[in-house]
Amino acid sequence: GENVEQHPSTLSVQEGDSAVIKCTYSDSASNYFPWYKQELGKRPQLIIDIRSNVGEKKDQRIAVTLNKTAKHFSLHITETQPEDSAVYFCAASTNFGNEKLTFGTGTRLTIIP
Amino acid sequence: GAGVSQSPSNKVTEKGKDVELRCDPISGHTALYWYRQRLGQGLEFLIYFQGNSAPDKSGLPSDRFSAERTGESVSTLTIQRTQQEDSAVYLCASSLAGIETQYFGPGTRLLVL
């Protein structure tokens, strides 16, 4: 089955700086890669996703890049703000009639004011 | 429209008792997932329902755990003879058929004394 590894487990950055979180996956058939943000005590929420037919997707201060050859994808947050502090989870799916996601172990991002 | 709802929001039980957790998915979502999230940890997949297909139970940690779903509506997760290590937040998510984006409920926080 699919295995998703996520690094780092914790990350602290100064407000205004950029943050990068990386994930690798094992199943070359995976073709859908979402990122979820979970604030303390809240439910995970989708913030951005990418499919294997594109290499990069951007939404305001958030971007995701995908390297299918190397089987890794990354989340980039620019101009970080205190409200970006949360746990971020990456995930992967093959979507061959099964939408089951395999999640990474999460990255706790702290923005230092 | 209404999102995924779960009940109860909190449950305190004594070791050895059975508990039932409920999930109401978004109307029209054929796929439903249960996850366990221990304090400060990632999302541990438990079980996945897709329409009328046989559920994927590969994540259930022991035979004390079971889940039911009636058609494409409500699901209940049952934990029998609860143990202290069952203490966690149990999250439910749902998605449309063929669409991998999962929408999470607020979770049920279970504490086994």
PDB file of C-alpha atoms in Angstrom:
ATOM      1  CA  GLY A   1       0.000   0.000   0.000  1.00  0.00           C
ATOM      2  CA  GLU A   2       0.865   3.670  -0.106  1.00  0.00           C
ATOM      3  CA  ASN A   3       3.268   5.148   2.437  1.00  0.00           C
ATOM      4  CA  VAL A   4       3.576   8.915   2.919  1.00  0.00           C
ATOM      5  CA  GLU A   5       6.426  10.461   4.864  1.00  0.00           C
ATOM      6  CA  GLN A   6       6.362  14.085   5.990  1.00  0.00           C
ATOM      7  CA  HIS A   7       9.157  16.374   7.195  1.00  0.00           C
ATOM      8  CA  PRO A   8       9.821  18.211   9.358  1.00  0.00           C
ATOM      9  CA  SER A   9       7.622  17.203  12.277  1.00  0.00           C
ATOM     10  CA  THR A  10       7.938  20.686  13.775  1.00  0.00           C
ATOM     11  CA  LEU A  11       8.854  23.977  12.151  1.00  0.00           C
ATOM     12  CA  SER A  12       9.201  27.466  13.601  1.00  0.00           C
ATOM     13  CA  VAL A  13       9.595  30.515  11.385  1.00  0.00           C
ATOM     14  CA  GLN A  14       9.612  34.237  11.954  1.00  0.00           C
ATOM     15  CA  GLU A  15       6.502  36.070  10.904  1.00  0.00           C
ATOM     16  CA  GLY A  16       6.895  37.228   7.338  1.00  0.00           C
ATOM     17  CA  ASP A  17       9.355  34.488   6.392  1.00  0.00           C
ATOM     18  CA  SER A  18       8.516  31.470   4.222  1.00  0.00           C
ATOM     19  CA  ALA A  19       7.778  27.942   5.401  1.00  0.00           C
ATOM     20  CA  VAL A  20       8.271  24.753   3.404  1.00  0.00           C
ATOM     21  CA  ILE A  21       6.951  21.314   4.312  1.00  0.00           C
ATOM     22  CA  LYS A  22       7.923  18.250   2.291  1.00  0.00           C
ATOM     23  CA  CYS A  23       6.308  14.882   1.693  1.00  0.00           C
ATOM     24  CA  THR A  24       7.378  11.775  -0.156  1.00  0.00           C
ATOM     25  CA  TYR A  25       5.153   8.939  -1.293  1.00  0.00           C
ATOM     26  CA  SER A  26       5.834   5.380  -2.311  1.00  0.00           C
ATOM     27  CA  ASP A  27       3.102   4.424  -4.793  1.00  0.00           C
ATOM     28  CA  SER A  28       3.924   5.729  -8.272  1.00  0.00           C
ATOM     29  CA  ALA A  29       0.235   5.317  -9.180  1.00  0.00           C
ATOM     30  CA  SER A  30      -0.768   8.076  -6.748  1.00  0.00           C
ATOM     31  CA  ASN A  31      -2.179  11.016  -8.637  1.00  0.00           C
ATOM     32  CA  TYR A  32      -3.900  13.270  -6.113  1.00  0.00           C
ATOM     33  CA  PHE A  33      -2.115  15.174  -3.332  1.00  0.00           C
ATOM     34  CA  PRO A  34      -4.053  17.385  -0.902  1.00  0.00           C
ATOM     35  CA  TRP A  35      -2.846  19.410   2.051  1.00  0.00           C
ATOM     36  CA  TYR A  36      -4.938  19.824   5.185  1.00  0.00           C
ATOM     37  CA  LYS A  37      -4.553  22.403   7.938  1.00  0.00           C
ATOM     38  CA  GLN A  38      -5.642  21.592  11.476  1.00  0.00           C
ATOM     39  CA  GLU A  39      -5.770  24.391  14.006  1.00  0.00           C
ATOM     40  CA  LEU A  40      -5.642  23.517  17.683  1.00  0.00           C
ATOM     41  CA  GLY A  41      -8.821  21.719  18.734  1.00  0.00           C
ATOM     42  CA  LYS A  42     -10.393  22.056  15.294  1.00  0.00           C
ATOM     43  CA  ARG A  43     -11.080  19.700  12.414  1.00  0.00           C
ATOM     44  CA  PRO A  44      -8.666  19.277   9.483  1.00  0.00           C
ATOM     45  CA  GLN A  45      -9.566  21.475   6.526  1.00  0.00           C
ATOM     46  CA  LEU A  46      -8.375  21.281   2.943  1.00  0.00           C
ATOM     47  CA  ILE A  47      -6.215  24.263   1.997  1.00  0.00           C
ATOM     48  CA  ILE A  48      -4.838  23.257  -1.392  1.00  0.00           C
ATOM     49  CA  ASP A  49      -4.495  20.182  -3.585  1.00  0.00           C
ATOM     50  CA  ILE A  50      -2.695  19.169  -6.762  1.00  0.00           C
ATOM     51  CA  ARG A  51      -3.133  16.445  -9.346  1.00  0.00           C
ATOM     52  CA  SER A  52      -0.387  14.625 -11.150  1.00  0.00           C
ATOM     53  CA  ASN A  53      -1.002  16.373 -14.458  1.00  0.00           C
ATOM     54  CA  VAL A  54       0.446  19.651 -13.120  1.00  0.00           C
ATOM     55  CA  GLY A  55       3.720  20.479 -11.430  1.00  0.00           C
ATOM     56  CA  GLU A  56       2.696  23.488  -9.388  1.00  0.00           C
ATOM     57  CA  LYS A  57      -0.435  25.160  -8.079  1.00  0.00           C
ATOM     58  CA  LYS A  58      -0.716  28.449  -6.259  1.00  0.00           C
ATOM     59  CA  ASP A  59      -3.420  30.114  -4.189  1.00  0.00           C
ATOM     60  CA  GLN A  60      -2.425  33.496  -2.785  1.00  0.00           C
ATOM     61  CA  ARG A  61       0.330  32.856  -0.203  1.00  0.00           C
ATOM     62  CA  ILE A  62       0.125  29.077  -0.506  1.00  0.00           C
ATOM     63  CA  ALA A  63       1.640  26.933  -3.231  1.00  0.00           C
ATOM     64  CA  VAL A  64       2.203  23.249  -3.775  1.00  0.00           C
ATOM     65  CA  THR A  65       4.812  21.700  -6.052  1.00  0.00           C
ATOM     66  CA  LEU A  66       4.906  18.123  -7.275  1.00  0.00           C
ATOM     67  CA  ASN A  67       7.814  16.097  -8.628  1.00  0.00           C
ATOM     68  CA  LYS A  68       6.383  12.810  -9.908  1.00  0.00           C
ATOM     69  CA  THR A  69       9.752  11.443 -10.938  1.00  0.00           C
ATOM     70  CA  ALA A  70      11.143  11.825  -7.441  1.00  0.00           C
ATOM     71  CA  LYS A  71       7.762  11.081  -5.836  1.00  0.00           C
ATOM     72  CA  HIS A  72       7.704  14.083  -3.602  1.00  0.00           C
ATOM     73  CA  PHE A  73       5.550  17.150  -3.154  1.00  0.00           C
ATOM     74  CA  SER A  74       5.910  20.261  -1.025  1.00  0.00           C
ATOM     75  CA  LEU A  75       3.800  22.957   0.567  1.00  0.00           C
ATOM     76  CA  HIS A  76       5.132  26.503   0.450  1.00  0.00           C
ATOM     77  CA  ILE A  77       3.706  29.295   2.577  1.00  0.00           C
ATOM     78  CA  THR A  78       5.070  32.778   1.908  1.00  0.00           C
ATOM     79  CA  GLU A  79       4.801  35.924   4.042  1.00  0.00           C
ATOM     80  CA  THR A  80       3.747  33.820   7.022  1.00  0.00           C
ATOM     81  CA  GLN A  81       1.294  35.234   9.535  1.00  0.00           C
ATOM     82  CA  PRO A  82       0.424  34.177  13.100  1.00  0.00           C
ATOM     83  CA  GLU A  83      -2.818  32.592  11.877  1.00  0.00           C
ATOM     84  CA  ASP A  84      -0.752  30.160   9.797  1.00  0.00           C
ATOM     85  CA  SER A  85       0.263  28.445  13.049  1.00  0.00           C
ATOM     86  CA  ALA A  86      -1.319  24.974  12.896  1.00  0.00           C
ATOM     87  CA  VAL A  87      -0.577  21.344  12.110  1.00  0.00           C
ATOM     88  CA  TYR A  88      -0.355  20.611   8.398  1.00  0.00           C
ATOM     89  CA  PHE A  89      -0.975  17.152   6.923  1.00  0.00           C
ATOM     90  CA  CYS A  90      -0.123  16.008   3.427  1.00  0.00           C
ATOM     91  CA  ALA A  91      -1.877  13.052   1.806  1.00  0.00           C
ATOM     92  CA  ALA A  92      -1.860  10.960  -1.345  1.00  0.00           C
ATOM     93  CA  SER A  93      -4.454   8.971  -3.256  1.00  0.00           C
ATOM     94  CA  THR A  94      -4.595   6.876  -6.413  1.00  0.00           C
ATOM     95  CA  ASN A  95      -8.255   7.507  -7.137  1.00  0.00           C
ATOM     96  CA  PHE A  96      -8.717   4.253  -8.981  1.00  0.00           C
ATOM     97  CA  GLY A  97     -12.291   3.888  -7.786  1.00  0.00           C
ATOM     98  CA  ASN A  98     -11.086   4.360  -4.233  1.00  0.00           C
ATOM     99  CA  GLU A  99     -10.788   7.806  -2.764  1.00  0.00           C
ATOM    100  CA  LYS A 100      -9.006   6.628   0.346  1.00  0.00           C
ATOM    101  CA  LEU A 101      -6.264   9.042   1.366  1.00  0.00           C
ATOM    102  CA  THR A 102      -3.006   8.064   3.003  1.00  0.00           C
ATOM    103  CA  PHE A 103      -1.910  10.859   5.344  1.00  0.00           C
ATOM    104  CA  GLY A 104       1.532  11.984   6.420  1.00  0.00           C
ATOM    105  CA  THR A 105       2.296  12.269  10.117  1.00  0.00           C
ATOM    106  CA  GLY A 106       1.863  16.043  10.226  1.00  0.00           C
ATOM    107  CA  THR A 107       4.023  19.142  10.706  1.00  0.00           C
ATOM    108  CA  ARG A 108       3.423  21.501  13.590  1.00  0.00           C
ATOM    109  CA  LEU A 109       4.127  24.984  12.225  1.00  0.00           C
ATOM    110  CA  THR A 110       4.662  27.832  14.675  1.00  0.00           C
ATOM    111  CA  ILE A 111       4.908  31.404  13.454  1.00  0.00           C
ATOM    112  CA  ILE A 112       6.972  33.559  15.785  1.00  0.00           C
ATOM    113  CA  PRO A 113       5.668  37.150  15.962  1.00  0.00           C
TER     114      PRO A 113
ATOM    115  CA  GLY B   1     -25.172  23.498   3.166  1.00  0.00           C
ATOM    116  CA  ALA B   2     -24.619  21.574   6.373  1.00  0.00           C
ATOM    117  CA  GLY B   3     -21.221  20.012   6.885  1.00  0.00           C
ATOM    118  CA  VAL B   4     -20.293  16.709   8.441  1.00  0.00           C
ATOM    119  CA  SER B   5     -21.649  16.421  11.960  1.00  0.00           C
ATOM    120  CA  GLN B   6     -20.646  14.082  14.750  1.00  0.00           C
ATOM    121  CA  SER B   7     -22.109  13.228  18.106  1.00  0.00           C
ATOM    122  CA  PRO B   8     -21.459  13.291  20.912  1.00  0.00           C
ATOM    123  CA  SER B   9     -18.789  15.993  20.867  1.00  0.00           C
ATOM    124  CA  ASN B  10     -17.308  14.606  24.069  1.00  0.00           C
ATOM    125  CA  LYS B  11     -17.651  11.233  25.738  1.00  0.00           C
ATOM    126  CA  VAL B  12     -16.237  10.098  29.052  1.00  0.00           C
ATOM    127  CA  THR B  13     -16.594   6.422  29.843  1.00  0.00           C
ATOM    128  CA  GLU B  14     -15.248   3.844  32.203  1.00  0.00           C
ATOM    129  CA  LYS B  15     -12.843   1.167  31.106  1.00  0.00           C
ATOM    130  CA  GLY B  16     -14.719  -1.913  29.924  1.00  0.00           C
ATOM    131  CA  LYS B  17     -17.851  -0.086  28.787  1.00  0.00           C
ATOM    132  CA  ASP B  18     -19.036   0.040  25.175  1.00  0.00           C
ATOM    133  CA  VAL B  19     -19.391   3.335  23.310  1.00  0.00           C
ATOM    134  CA  GLU B  20     -21.134   4.363  20.116  1.00  0.00           C
ATOM    135  CA  LEU B  21     -20.045   7.329  18.063  1.00  0.00           C
ATOM    136  CA  ARG B  22     -22.195   8.790  15.332  1.00  0.00           C
ATOM    137  CA  CYS B  23     -21.391  10.520  12.061  1.00  0.00           C
ATOM    138  CA  ASP B  24     -23.771  12.327   9.720  1.00  0.00           C
ATOM    139  CA  PRO B  25     -22.033  12.901   6.380  1.00  0.00           C
ATOM    140  CA  ILE B  26     -22.763  15.691   3.938  1.00  0.00           C
ATOM    141  CA  SER B  27     -25.925  14.868   1.998  1.00  0.00           C
ATOM    142  CA  GLY B  28     -25.063  13.140  -1.274  1.00  0.00           C
ATOM    143  CA  HIS B  29     -21.587  12.087  -0.209  1.00  0.00           C
ATOM    144  CA  THR B  30     -21.266   8.379  -0.912  1.00  0.00           C
ATOM    145  CA  ALA B  31     -17.870   7.913   0.721  1.00  0.00           C
ATOM    146  CA  LEU B  32     -17.414   8.017   4.498  1.00  0.00           C
ATOM    147  CA  TYR B  33     -14.254   7.567   6.532  1.00  0.00           C
ATOM    148  CA  TRP B  34     -13.391   7.152  10.198  1.00  0.00           C
ATOM    149  CA  TYR B  35     -10.044   8.222  11.638  1.00  0.00           C
ATOM    150  CA  ARG B  36      -8.526   8.180  15.093  1.00  0.00           C
ATOM    151  CA  GLN B  37      -6.275  10.987  16.264  1.00  0.00           C
ATOM    152  CA  ARG B  38      -4.431  10.550  19.509  1.00  0.00           C
ATOM    153  CA  LEU B  39      -3.250  13.685  21.317  1.00  0.00           C
ATOM    154  CA  GLY B  40      -0.592  15.427  19.277  1.00  0.00           C
ATOM    155  CA  GLN B  41      -0.526  12.656  16.697  1.00  0.00           C
ATOM    156  CA  GLY B  42      -1.524  12.198  13.060  1.00  0.00           C
ATOM    157  CA  LEU B  43      -4.652  10.812  11.436  1.00  0.00           C
ATOM    158  CA  GLU B  44      -4.925   7.049  11.815  1.00  0.00           C
ATOM    159  CA  PHE B  45      -7.251   5.516   9.210  1.00  0.00           C
ATOM    160  CA  LEU B  46      -9.829   3.132  10.662  1.00  0.00           C
ATOM    161  CA  ILE B  47     -12.498   2.260   8.091  1.00  0.00           C
ATOM    162  CA  TYR B  48     -13.881   3.459   4.757  1.00  0.00           C
ATOM    163  CA  PHE B  49     -17.370   3.066   3.278  1.00  0.00           C
ATOM    164  CA  GLN B  50     -18.124   3.669  -0.396  1.00  0.00           C
ATOM    165  CA  GLY B  51     -21.725   3.353  -1.505  1.00  0.00           C
ATOM    166  CA  ASN B  52     -22.937  -0.219  -1.320  1.00  0.00           C
ATOM    167  CA  SER B  53     -19.480  -1.756  -1.647  1.00  0.00           C
ATOM    168  CA  ALA B  54     -17.971  -3.827   1.139  1.00  0.00           C
ATOM    169  CA  PRO B  55     -16.219  -1.472   3.576  1.00  0.00           C
ATOM    170  CA  ASP B  56     -12.444  -1.273   3.797  1.00  0.00           C
ATOM    171  CA  LYS B  57     -11.824  -2.292   7.401  1.00  0.00           C
ATOM    172  CA  SER B  58      -8.073  -2.567   7.080  1.00  0.00           C
ATOM    173  CA  GLY B  59      -7.389   0.144   9.668  1.00  0.00           C
ATOM    174  CA  LEU B  60      -9.465  -1.198  12.544  1.00  0.00           C
ATOM    175  CA  PRO B  61      -6.979  -1.847  15.383  1.00  0.00           C
ATOM    176  CA  SER B  62      -8.789  -4.792  16.986  1.00  0.00           C
ATOM    177  CA  ASP B  63     -12.025  -6.754  16.895  1.00  0.00           C
ATOM    178  CA  ARG B  64     -13.357  -4.464  19.624  1.00  0.00           C
ATOM    179  CA  PHE B  65     -13.848  -1.851  16.904  1.00  0.00           C
ATOM    180  CA  SER B  66     -16.660  -2.054  14.382  1.00  0.00           C
ATOM    181  CA  ALA B  67     -18.618   0.339  12.215  1.00  0.00           C
ATOM    182  CA  GLU B  68     -21.895   0.311  10.382  1.00  0.00           C
ATOM    183  CA  ARG B  69     -23.391   2.507   7.730  1.00  0.00           C
ATOM    184  CA  THR B  70     -26.944   2.436   6.479  1.00  0.00           C
ATOM    185  CA  GLY B  71     -26.990   3.138   2.759  1.00  0.00           C
ATOM    186  CA  GLU B  72     -25.321   6.459   2.108  1.00  0.00           C
ATOM    187  CA  SER B  73     -26.284   8.116   5.340  1.00  0.00           C
ATOM    188  CA  VAL B  74     -25.418   7.888   9.006  1.00  0.00           C
ATOM    189  CA  SER B  75     -22.550   5.788  10.279  1.00  0.00           C
ATOM    190  CA  THR B  76     -21.849   4.560  13.785  1.00  0.00           C
ATOM    191  CA  LEU B  77     -18.480   3.509  15.131  1.00  0.00           C
ATOM    192  CA  THR B  78     -18.712   1.128  18.067  1.00  0.00           C
ATOM    193  CA  ILE B  79     -15.919   0.392  20.488  1.00  0.00           C
ATOM    194  CA  GLN B  80     -16.567  -2.530  22.795  1.00  0.00           C
ATOM    195  CA  ARG B  81     -14.915  -3.079  26.164  1.00  0.00           C
ATOM    196  CA  THR B  82     -13.104   0.251  25.946  1.00  0.00           C
ATOM    197  CA  GLN B  83      -9.506   0.515  27.092  1.00  0.00           C
ATOM    198  CA  GLN B  84      -7.586   3.576  28.222  1.00  0.00           C
ATOM    199  CA  GLU B  85      -5.536   3.508  25.020  1.00  0.00           C
ATOM    200  CA  ASP B  86      -8.764   4.086  23.081  1.00  0.00           C
ATOM    201  CA  SER B  87      -8.796   7.655  24.405  1.00  0.00           C
ATOM    202  CA  ALA B  88      -8.513   9.910  21.365  1.00  0.00           C
ATOM    203  CA  VAL B  89     -10.459  12.151  19.035  1.00  0.00           C
ATOM    204  CA  TYR B  90     -12.456  10.138  16.510  1.00  0.00           C
ATOM    205  CA  LEU B  91     -12.905  12.028  13.263  1.00  0.00           C
ATOM    206  CA  CYS B  92     -15.347  11.261  10.506  1.00  0.00           C
ATOM    207  CA  ALA B  93     -15.041  12.568   6.954  1.00  0.00           C
ATOM    208  CA  SER B  94     -17.105  12.267   3.798  1.00  0.00           C
ATOM    209  CA  SER B  95     -16.558  12.842   0.092  1.00  0.00           C
ATOM    210  CA  LEU B  96     -18.379  12.667  -3.207  1.00  0.00           C
ATOM    211  CA  ALA B  97     -17.958   9.548  -5.314  1.00  0.00           C
ATOM    212  CA  GLY B  98     -14.921   9.912  -7.536  1.00  0.00           C
ATOM    213  CA  ILE B  99     -13.796  13.096  -5.782  1.00  0.00           C
ATOM    214  CA  GLU B 100     -11.082  12.673  -3.233  1.00  0.00           C
ATOM    215  CA  THR B 101     -11.549  15.872  -1.255  1.00  0.00           C
ATOM    216  CA  GLN B 102     -12.623  14.843   2.220  1.00  0.00           C
ATOM    217  CA  TYR B 103     -14.625  17.074   4.507  1.00  0.00           C
ATOM    218  CA  PHE B 104     -14.121  16.417   8.173  1.00  0.00           C
ATOM    219  CA  GLY B 105     -16.529  16.549  11.040  1.00  0.00           C
ATOM    220  CA  PRO B 106     -15.629  18.225  14.342  1.00  0.00           C
ATOM    221  CA  GLY B 107     -14.759  14.916  15.942  1.00  0.00           C
ATOM    222  CA  THR B 108     -15.769  13.101  19.105  1.00  0.00           C
ATOM    223  CA  ARG B 109     -13.309  13.412  21.969  1.00  0.00           C
ATOM    224  CA  LEU B 110     -13.344  10.098  23.830  1.00  0.00           C
ATOM    225  CA  LEU B 111     -11.822   9.731  27.276  1.00  0.00           C
ATOM    226  CA  VAL B 112     -11.660   6.289  28.854  1.00  0.00           C
ATOM    227  CA  LEU B 113     -11.039   6.396  32.585  1.00  0.00           C
TER     228      LEU B 113
END
